[in-house]
Coordinates of C-alpha atoms in Angstrom, one line a residue:
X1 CA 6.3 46.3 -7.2
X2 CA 4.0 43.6 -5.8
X3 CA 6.6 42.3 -3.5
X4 CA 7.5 45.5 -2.6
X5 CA 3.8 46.3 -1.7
X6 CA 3.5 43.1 0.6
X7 CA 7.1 43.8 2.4
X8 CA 5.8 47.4 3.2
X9 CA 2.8 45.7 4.6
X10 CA 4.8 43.4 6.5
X11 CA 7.4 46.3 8.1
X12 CA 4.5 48.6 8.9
X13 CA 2.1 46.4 10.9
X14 CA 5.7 45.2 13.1
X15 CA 6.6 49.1 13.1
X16 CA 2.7 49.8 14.3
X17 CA 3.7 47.1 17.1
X18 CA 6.7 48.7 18.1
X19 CA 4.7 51.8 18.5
X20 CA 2.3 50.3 20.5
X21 CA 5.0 48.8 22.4
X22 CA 6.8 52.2 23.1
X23 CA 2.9 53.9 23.7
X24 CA 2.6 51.2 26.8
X25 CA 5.8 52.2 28.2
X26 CA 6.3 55.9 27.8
X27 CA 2.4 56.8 28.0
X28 CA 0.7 54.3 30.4
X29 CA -2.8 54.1 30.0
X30 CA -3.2 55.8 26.3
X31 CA -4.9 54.6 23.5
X32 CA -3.9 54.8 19.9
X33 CA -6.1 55.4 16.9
X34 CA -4.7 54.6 13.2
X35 CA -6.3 56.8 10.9
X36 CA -5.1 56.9 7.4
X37 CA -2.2 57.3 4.9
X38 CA -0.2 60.5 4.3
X39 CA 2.2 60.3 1.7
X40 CA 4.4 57.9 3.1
X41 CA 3.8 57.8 6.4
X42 CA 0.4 57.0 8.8
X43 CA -1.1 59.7 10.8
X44 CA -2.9 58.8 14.3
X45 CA -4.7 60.2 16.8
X46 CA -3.6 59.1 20.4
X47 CA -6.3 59.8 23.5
X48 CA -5.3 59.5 27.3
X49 CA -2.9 61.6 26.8
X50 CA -2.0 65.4 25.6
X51 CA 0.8 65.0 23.2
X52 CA 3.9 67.2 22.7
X53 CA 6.3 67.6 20.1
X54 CA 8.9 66.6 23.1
X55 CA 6.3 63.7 24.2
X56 CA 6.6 62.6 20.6
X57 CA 10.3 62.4 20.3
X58 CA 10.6 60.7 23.6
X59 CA 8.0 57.8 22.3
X60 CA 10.3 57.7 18.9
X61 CA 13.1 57.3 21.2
X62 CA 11.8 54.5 23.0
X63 CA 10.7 53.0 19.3
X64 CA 14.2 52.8 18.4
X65 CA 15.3 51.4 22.0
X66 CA 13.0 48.5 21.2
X67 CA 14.0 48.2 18.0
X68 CA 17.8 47.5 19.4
X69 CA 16.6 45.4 21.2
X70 CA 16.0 42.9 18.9
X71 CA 12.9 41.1 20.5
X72 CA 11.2 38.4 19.1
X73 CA 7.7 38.8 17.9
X74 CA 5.7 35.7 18.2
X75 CA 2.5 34.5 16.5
X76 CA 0.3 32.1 18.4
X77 CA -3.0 30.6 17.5
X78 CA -5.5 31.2 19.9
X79 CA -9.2 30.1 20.0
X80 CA -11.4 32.9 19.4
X81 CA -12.7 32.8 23.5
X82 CA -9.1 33.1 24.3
X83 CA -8.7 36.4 22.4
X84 CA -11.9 38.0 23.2
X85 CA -11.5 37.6 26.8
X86 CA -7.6 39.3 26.6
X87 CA -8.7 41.8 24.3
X88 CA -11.9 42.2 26.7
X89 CA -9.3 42.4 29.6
X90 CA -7.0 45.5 27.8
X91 CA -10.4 47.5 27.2
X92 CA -9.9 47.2 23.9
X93 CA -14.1 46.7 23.1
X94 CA -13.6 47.6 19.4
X95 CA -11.0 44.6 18.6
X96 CA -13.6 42.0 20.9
X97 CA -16.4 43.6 18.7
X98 CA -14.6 42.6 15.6
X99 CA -13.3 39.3 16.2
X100 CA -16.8 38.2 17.3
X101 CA -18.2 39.0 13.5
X102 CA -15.5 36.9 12.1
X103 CA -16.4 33.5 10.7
X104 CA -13.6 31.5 12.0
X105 CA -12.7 29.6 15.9
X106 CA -8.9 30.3 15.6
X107 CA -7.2 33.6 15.3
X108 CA -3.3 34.3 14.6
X109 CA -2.3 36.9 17.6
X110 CA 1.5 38.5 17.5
X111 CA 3.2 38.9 21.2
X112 CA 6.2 40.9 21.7
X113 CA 7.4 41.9 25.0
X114 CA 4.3 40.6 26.7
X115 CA 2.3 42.7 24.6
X116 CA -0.3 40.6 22.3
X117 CA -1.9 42.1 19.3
X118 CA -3.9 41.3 16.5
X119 CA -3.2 42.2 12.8
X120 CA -4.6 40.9 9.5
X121 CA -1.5 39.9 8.0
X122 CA 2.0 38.8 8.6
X123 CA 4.9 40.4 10.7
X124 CA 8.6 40.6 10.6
X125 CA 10.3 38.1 13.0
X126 CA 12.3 40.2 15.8
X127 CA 11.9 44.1 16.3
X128 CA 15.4 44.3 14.7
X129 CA 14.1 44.4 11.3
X130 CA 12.7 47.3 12.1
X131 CA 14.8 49.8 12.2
X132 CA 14.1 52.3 9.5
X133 CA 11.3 54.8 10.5
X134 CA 10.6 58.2 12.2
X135 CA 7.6 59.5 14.4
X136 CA 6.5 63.4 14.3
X137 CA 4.0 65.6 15.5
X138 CA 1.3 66.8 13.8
X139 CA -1.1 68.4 16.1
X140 CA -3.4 66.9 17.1
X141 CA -1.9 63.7 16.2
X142 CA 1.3 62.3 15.1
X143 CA 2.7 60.8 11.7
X144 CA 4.9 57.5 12.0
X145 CA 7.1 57.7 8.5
X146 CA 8.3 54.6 6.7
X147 CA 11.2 54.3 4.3
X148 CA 9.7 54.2 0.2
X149 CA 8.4 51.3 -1.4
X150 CA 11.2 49.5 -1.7
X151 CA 12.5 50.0 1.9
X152 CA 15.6 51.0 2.0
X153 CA 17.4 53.5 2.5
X154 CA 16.1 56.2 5.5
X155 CA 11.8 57.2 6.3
X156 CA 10.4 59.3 4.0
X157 CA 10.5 63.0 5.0
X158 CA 7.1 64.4 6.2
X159 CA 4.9 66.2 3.4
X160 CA 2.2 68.4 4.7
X161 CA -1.1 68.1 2.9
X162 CA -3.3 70.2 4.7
X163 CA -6.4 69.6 1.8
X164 CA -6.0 66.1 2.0
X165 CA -6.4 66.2 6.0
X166 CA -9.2 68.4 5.9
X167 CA -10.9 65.7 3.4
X168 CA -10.1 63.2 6.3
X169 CA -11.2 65.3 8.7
X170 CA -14.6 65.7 6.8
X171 CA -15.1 62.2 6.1
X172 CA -14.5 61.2 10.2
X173 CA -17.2 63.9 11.0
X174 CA -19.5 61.7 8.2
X175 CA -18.4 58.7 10.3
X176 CA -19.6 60.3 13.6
X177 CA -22.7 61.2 12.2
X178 CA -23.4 58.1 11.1
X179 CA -22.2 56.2 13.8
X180 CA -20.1 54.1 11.9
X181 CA -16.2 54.2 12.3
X182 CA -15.2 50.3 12.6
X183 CA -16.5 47.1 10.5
X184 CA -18.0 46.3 13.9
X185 CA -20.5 49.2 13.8
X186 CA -21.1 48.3 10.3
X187 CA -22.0 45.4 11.0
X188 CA -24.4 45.7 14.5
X189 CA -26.3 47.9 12.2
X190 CA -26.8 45.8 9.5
X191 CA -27.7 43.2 12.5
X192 CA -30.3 45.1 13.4
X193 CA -31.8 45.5 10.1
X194 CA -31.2 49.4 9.7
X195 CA -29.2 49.2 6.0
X196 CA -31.5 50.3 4.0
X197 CA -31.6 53.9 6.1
X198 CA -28.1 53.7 6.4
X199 CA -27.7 53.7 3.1
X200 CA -30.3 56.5 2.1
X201 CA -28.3 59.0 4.7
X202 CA -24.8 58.0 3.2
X203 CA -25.7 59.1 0.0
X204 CA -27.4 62.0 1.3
X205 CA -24.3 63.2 2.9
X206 CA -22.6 62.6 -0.4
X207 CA -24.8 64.7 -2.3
X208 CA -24.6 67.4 -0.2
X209 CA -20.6 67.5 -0.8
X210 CA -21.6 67.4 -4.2
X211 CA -24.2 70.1 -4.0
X212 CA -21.3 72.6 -2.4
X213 CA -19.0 72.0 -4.9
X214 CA -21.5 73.3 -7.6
X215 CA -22.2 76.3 -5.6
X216 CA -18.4 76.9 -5.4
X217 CA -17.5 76.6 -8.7
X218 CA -20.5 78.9 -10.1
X219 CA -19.6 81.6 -6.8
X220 CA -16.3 81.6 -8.5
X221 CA -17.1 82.1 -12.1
X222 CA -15.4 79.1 -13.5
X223 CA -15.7 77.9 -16.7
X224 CA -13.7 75.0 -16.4
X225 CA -14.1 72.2 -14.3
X226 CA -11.3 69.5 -14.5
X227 CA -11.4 66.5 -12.6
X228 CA -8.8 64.2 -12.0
X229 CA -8.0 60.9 -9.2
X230 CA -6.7 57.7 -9.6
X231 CA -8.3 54.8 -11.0
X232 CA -11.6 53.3 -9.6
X233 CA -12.7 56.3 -7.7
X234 CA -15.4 57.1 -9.4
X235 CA -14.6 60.3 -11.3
X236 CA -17.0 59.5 -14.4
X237 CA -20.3 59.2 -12.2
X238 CA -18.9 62.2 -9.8
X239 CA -18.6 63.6 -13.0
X240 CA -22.3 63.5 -14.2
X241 CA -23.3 64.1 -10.6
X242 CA -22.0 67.5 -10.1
X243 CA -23.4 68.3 -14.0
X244 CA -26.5 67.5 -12.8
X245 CA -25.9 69.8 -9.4
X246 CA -24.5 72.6 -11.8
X247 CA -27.7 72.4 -14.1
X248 CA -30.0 73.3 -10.4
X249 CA -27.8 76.4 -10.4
X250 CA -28.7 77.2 -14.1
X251 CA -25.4 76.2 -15.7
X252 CA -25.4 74.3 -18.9
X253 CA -22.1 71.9 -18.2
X254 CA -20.5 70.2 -21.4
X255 CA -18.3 67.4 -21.5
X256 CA -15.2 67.0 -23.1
X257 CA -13.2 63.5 -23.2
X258 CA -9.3 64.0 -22.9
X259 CA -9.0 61.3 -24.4
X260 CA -9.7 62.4 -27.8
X261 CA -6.9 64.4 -27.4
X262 CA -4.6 61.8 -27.8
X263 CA -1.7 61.6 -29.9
X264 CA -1.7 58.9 -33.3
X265 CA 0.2 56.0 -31.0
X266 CA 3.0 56.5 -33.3
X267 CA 3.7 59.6 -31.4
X268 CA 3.1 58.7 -28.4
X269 CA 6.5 58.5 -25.9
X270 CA 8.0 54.9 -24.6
X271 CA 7.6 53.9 -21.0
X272 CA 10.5 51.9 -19.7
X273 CA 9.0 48.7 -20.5
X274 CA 9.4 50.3 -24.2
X275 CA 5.5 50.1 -24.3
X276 CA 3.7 53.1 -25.4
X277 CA 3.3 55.4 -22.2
X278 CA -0.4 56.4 -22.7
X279 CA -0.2 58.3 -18.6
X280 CA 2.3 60.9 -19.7
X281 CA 1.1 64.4 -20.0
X282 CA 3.3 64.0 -23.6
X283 CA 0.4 61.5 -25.2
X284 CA -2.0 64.2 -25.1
X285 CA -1.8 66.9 -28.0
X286 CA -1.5 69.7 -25.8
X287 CA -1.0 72.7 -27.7
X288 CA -4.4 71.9 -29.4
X289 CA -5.9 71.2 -26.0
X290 CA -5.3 74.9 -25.4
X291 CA -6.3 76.4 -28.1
X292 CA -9.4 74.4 -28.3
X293 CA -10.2 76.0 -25.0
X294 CA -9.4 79.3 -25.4
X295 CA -11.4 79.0 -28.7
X296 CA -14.6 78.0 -26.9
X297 CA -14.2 80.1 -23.8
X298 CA -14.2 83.1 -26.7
X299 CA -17.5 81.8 -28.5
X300 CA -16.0 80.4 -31.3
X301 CA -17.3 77.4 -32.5
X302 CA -14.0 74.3 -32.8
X303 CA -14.3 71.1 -34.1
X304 CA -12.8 68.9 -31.2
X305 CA -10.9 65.7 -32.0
X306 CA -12.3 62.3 -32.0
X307 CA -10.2 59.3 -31.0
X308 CA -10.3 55.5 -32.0
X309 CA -8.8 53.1 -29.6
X310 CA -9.4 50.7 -32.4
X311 CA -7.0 52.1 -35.0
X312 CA -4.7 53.9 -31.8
X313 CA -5.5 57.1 -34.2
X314 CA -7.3 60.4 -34.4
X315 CA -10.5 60.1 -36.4
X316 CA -10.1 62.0 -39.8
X317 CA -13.5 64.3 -39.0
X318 CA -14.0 65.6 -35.7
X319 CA -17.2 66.9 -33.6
X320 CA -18.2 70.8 -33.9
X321 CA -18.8 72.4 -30.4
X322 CA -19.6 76.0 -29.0
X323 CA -20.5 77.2 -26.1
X324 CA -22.3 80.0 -24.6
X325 CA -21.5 82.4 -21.3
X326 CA -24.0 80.1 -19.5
X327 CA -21.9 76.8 -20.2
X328 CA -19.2 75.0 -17.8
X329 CA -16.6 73.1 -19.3
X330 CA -16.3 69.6 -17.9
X331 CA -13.2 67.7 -18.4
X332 CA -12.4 64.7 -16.8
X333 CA -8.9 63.1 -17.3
X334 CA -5.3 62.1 -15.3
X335 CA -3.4 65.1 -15.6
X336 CA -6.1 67.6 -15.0
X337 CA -4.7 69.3 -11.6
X338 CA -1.4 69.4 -13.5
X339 CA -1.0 73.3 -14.7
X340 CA 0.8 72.3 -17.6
X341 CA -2.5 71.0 -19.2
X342 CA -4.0 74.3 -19.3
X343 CA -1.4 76.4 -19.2
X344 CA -3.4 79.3 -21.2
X345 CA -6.3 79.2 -19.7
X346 CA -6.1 81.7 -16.5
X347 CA -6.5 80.5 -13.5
X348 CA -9.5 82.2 -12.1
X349 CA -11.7 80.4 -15.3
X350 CA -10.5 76.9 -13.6
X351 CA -11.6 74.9 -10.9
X352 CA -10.2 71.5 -10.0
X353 CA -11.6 69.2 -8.4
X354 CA -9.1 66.2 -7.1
X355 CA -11.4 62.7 -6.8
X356 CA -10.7 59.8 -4.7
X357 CA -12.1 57.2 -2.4
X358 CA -10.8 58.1 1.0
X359 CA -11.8 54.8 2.9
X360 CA -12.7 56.0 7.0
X361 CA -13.7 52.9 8.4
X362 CA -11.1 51.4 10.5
X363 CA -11.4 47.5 11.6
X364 CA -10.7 48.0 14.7
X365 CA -8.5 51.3 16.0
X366 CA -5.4 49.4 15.5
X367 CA -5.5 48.2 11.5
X368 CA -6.8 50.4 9.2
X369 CA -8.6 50.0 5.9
X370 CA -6.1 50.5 2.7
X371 CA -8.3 52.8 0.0
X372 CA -5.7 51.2 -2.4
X373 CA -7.7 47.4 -1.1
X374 CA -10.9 49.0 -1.5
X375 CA -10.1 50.6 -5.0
X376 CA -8.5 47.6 -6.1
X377 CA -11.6 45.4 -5.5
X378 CA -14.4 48.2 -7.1
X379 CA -11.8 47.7 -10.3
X380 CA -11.9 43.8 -9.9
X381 CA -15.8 43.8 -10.2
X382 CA -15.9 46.8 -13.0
X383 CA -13.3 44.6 -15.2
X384 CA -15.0 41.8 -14.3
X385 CA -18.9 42.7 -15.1
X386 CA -17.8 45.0 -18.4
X387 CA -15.1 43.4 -19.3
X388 CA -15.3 39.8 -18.7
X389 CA -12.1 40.2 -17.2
X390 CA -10.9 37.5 -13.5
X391 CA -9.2 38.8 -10.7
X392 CA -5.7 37.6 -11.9
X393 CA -5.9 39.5 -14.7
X394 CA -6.9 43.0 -13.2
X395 CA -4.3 41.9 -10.4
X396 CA -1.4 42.0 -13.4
X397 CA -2.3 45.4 -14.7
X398 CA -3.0 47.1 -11.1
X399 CA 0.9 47.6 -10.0
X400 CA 1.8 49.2 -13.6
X401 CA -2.0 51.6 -12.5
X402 CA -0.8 52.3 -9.3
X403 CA 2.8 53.2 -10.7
X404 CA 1.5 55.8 -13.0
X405 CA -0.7 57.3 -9.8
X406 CA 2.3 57.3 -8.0
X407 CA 4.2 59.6 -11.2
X408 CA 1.2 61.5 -12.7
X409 CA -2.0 61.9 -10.0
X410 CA -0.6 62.3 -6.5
X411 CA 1.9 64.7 -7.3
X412 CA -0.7 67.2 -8.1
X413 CA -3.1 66.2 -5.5
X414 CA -2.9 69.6 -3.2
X415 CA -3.6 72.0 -6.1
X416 CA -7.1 71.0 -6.0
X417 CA -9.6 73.6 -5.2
X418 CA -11.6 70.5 -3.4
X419 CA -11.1 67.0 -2.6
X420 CA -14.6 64.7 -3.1
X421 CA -14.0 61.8 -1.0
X422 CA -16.0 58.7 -3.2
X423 CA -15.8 56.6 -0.3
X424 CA -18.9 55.0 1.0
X425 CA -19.1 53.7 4.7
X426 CA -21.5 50.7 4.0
X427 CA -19.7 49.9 0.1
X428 CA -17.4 46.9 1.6
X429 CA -20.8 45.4 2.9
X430 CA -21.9 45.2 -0.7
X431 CA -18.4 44.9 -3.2
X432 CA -18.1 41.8 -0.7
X433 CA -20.7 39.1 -2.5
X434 CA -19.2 40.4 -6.0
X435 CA -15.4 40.5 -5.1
X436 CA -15.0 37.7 -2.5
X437 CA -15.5 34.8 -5.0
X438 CA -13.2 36.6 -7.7
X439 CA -10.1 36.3 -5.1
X440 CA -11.1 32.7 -4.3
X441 CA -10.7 32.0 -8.1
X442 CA -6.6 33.6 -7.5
X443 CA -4.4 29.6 -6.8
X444 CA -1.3 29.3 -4.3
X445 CA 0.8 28.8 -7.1
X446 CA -0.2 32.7 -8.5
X447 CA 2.3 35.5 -7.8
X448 CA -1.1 37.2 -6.6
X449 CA -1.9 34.6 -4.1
X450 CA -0.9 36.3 -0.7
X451 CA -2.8 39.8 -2.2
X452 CA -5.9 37.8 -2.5
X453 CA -5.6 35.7 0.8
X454 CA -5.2 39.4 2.5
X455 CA -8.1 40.6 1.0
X456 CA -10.0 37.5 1.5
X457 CA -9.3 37.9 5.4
X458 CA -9.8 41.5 5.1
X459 CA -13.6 40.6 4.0
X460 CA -14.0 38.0 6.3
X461 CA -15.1 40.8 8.9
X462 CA -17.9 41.7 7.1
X463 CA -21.5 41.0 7.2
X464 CA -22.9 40.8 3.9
X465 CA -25.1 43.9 3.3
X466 CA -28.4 42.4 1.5
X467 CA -30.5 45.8 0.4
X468 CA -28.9 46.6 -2.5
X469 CA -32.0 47.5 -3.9
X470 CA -31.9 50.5 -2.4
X471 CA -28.7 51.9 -3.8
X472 CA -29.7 54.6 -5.9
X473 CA -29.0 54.6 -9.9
X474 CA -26.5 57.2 -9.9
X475 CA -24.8 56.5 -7.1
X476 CA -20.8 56.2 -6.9
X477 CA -20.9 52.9 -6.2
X478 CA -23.4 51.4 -9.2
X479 CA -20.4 52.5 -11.2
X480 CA -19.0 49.5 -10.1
X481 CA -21.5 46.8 -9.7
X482 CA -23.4 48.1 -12.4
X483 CA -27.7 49.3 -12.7
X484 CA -26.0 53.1 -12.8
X485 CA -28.8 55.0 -15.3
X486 CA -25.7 57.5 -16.6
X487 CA -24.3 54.5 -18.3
X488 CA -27.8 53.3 -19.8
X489 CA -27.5 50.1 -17.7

């Protein structure tokens, strides 16, 4: 899977040139935004221009000309004056603004077709190898669609997920407000010493997402809550947050691990790899899951499981619970947007609430940030502070993580009732000084080298964000880099 994640790389920064390419020629004078992921394509905003679902197949059209075309694309090293004064020169201020932060004189630029761009990270040879992809409409933008991981075979078909755009949409409206949408504006801000109030009004903006949420789920009667994401976004500390938001509105939330409802390991299904496959909805006792619920939801009192990851076994005595009408359920756990976790509990009792750290800064408007980079590096520093554990060895476990997102999480992603977007704009400022000089540790001769050279470049544009004093305890990101007071730290 690693390879396969580095190819992708590779064959969508040459297909976001070819784009570009077919942009210049079909749309003179437009500009192109990248914006983010969606399912296995990139969606983008284009300005200069009104866009057409006819405009849009002529530009694919003029993609796949290009493609047969079989141009070269050709990196050059230029000095950093060079670059600025082309990229000065196109109008594009954003990419000046960002190359001017970064620490180096020399900077790789790719030209095909007398186009020159710049990209963090390598590119296929000749247009020819690309030759796999698909560009549609999807107002007010458009999505360019890539073939699957692996890349073969044709793009991925388009797969509308109108709760995930809307997060999106939500979090670009935080970015306006703050005035922050590239590393660059991160940056001149931190330049002009104004970190500290940028970080007060991020978290403000966070906990007034939060704050909704709670009124939502008590307007709808809910006695449920289950929370689910992929890992590193933050869904324990969300998880107290909103308990806390929940207790202003007079509700008395309660906690309960689904982890305890583990199978005895024994039980537990083989993955592939003939390992025990502790994602699959099958490791979790179910059936008691459900009646526990119901139970507790009725007023009678249960005695809930307890599980020891040090025997791999249920705990012979258990912990009583009961609850009163007053009382939430909060459960937080992989598979809880999945309806076959709860399948007795009705539906209007539940709320679910889908977790994950939507990344909307951009470097410049042509590369994007990756949540998967910015995940990956809040687990390197976790694993590393609580665990003890070097980037190599996070690195290892991260493909077989991401696997079991792929399989178990994102499936289930658009029968949320809400999205909570963890992301903080000024968070790479800070995971920087902790995560920068765990990839440094990573050798050439690793498998993980190139990851960590990417993400070591992909730092390199940031200024390093010094009040981190005035992160709040209970904020998202002190899950991470520790001093969060829900953990007793």
């Amino acid at each position: 899977m690693l390879q396969y994640e580095e190819n992708r790389r590779i064959y969508e920064r040459s297909a976001r040139l070819i784009l570009l390419l077919a942009l210049r020629d079909v749309c003179p004078g437009a500009t192109l935004r990248m914006e983010h992921s969606i399912g296995q394509g990139v969606y983008m905003n284009v300005s200069g221009v009104s866009l057409t679902a006819a405009l849009v197949r002529r530009i694919e059209a003029k993609m796949h000309e290009i493609s047969a075309r079989n141009l070269p694309i050709v990196k050059s090293r230029w000095t950093r004056e060079q670059a600025i004064a082309y990229f000065d020169a196109q109008g594009q201020t954003d990419t000046v603004r960002l190359l001017r932060y970064r620490p180096f004189d020399f900077f790789n630029v790719y030209t095909c077709d007398g186009l020159s761009e710049y990209f963090y990270g390598d590119m296929a040879k000749t247009t020819g190898e690309i030759d796999r992809f698909a560009l549609r409409f999807y107002y007010p933008g458009m999505v360019l669609l890539l073939p699957g991981d692996d890349l073969s075979g044709p793009p991925a078909p388009f797969v509308e997920r109108p709760q995930l755009m809307r997060t999106y949409a939500e979090a670009n409206e935080h970015s306006r407000i703050l005035h922050c949408e590239t590393a660059a504006d991160l940056n001149d801000l931190i330049a002009r010493g104004e970190g500290r109030t940028f970080i007060r009004v991020s978290e403000a903006l966070q906990e007034r997402v939060i704050a909704g949420i709670a009124e939502r789920i008590v307007a709808r009667g809910a006695r449920v809550v289950f929370i689910a994401g992929p890992s590193s976004s933050g869904k324990t500390t969300f998880a107290n947050r909103l308990s806390v938001q929940l207790r202003v509105s007079g509700k008395r939330p309660v906690a309960i691990s689904l982890d305890d409802y583990y199978l005895n390991r024994e039980q537990v299904p083989l993955g592939p790899d003939g390992t025990p496959d502790l994602e699959c909805l099958e490791a979790i006792d179910v059936p008691l899951f459900n009646e526990q619920l119901i139970d507790l939801l009725a007023g009678r009192e249960v005695e809930l499981p307890r599980y020891s990851f040090y025997t791999k076994r249920r705990e012979e005595k258990g912990v009583k619970l009961s609850i009163s009408g007053d009382d939430i359920l909060i459960i937080e756990g992989i598979h809880g947007l999945n309806d076959a976790l709860s399948s007795d509990i009705p539906s209007e009792l539940k709320f679910r609430v889908y977790v994950s750290a939507l990344t909307q800064l951009n470097l410049d408007c042509h590369n994007r940030i990756r949540t998967t980079d910015v995940r990956l590096m809040r687990r390197m520093v976790r694993d590393h502070r609580t665990r003890a554990t070097n980037a190599l060895e996070t690195m290892q476990m991260w493909d077989k993580v991401r696997a079991g997102e792929e399989k178990y999480i994102f499936p289930f992603q658009e029968k949320a009732d809400v999205m909570f977007n963890t992301s903080l704009l000024y968070e790479i400022a800070v995971l920087k000084k902790y995560a920068y000089p765990l990839l440094r540790e990573i050798g050439e001769d690793s498998l993980y080298y190139t990851r960590a050279r990417r993400l070591c470049k992909f730092l390199h544009y940031f200024k390093d964000m010094d009040e981190e004093s005035e992160i709040p305890p209970t904020s998202i990101l002190r899950e991470f880099i520790g001093g969060c007071t829900f953990y007793g730290e």
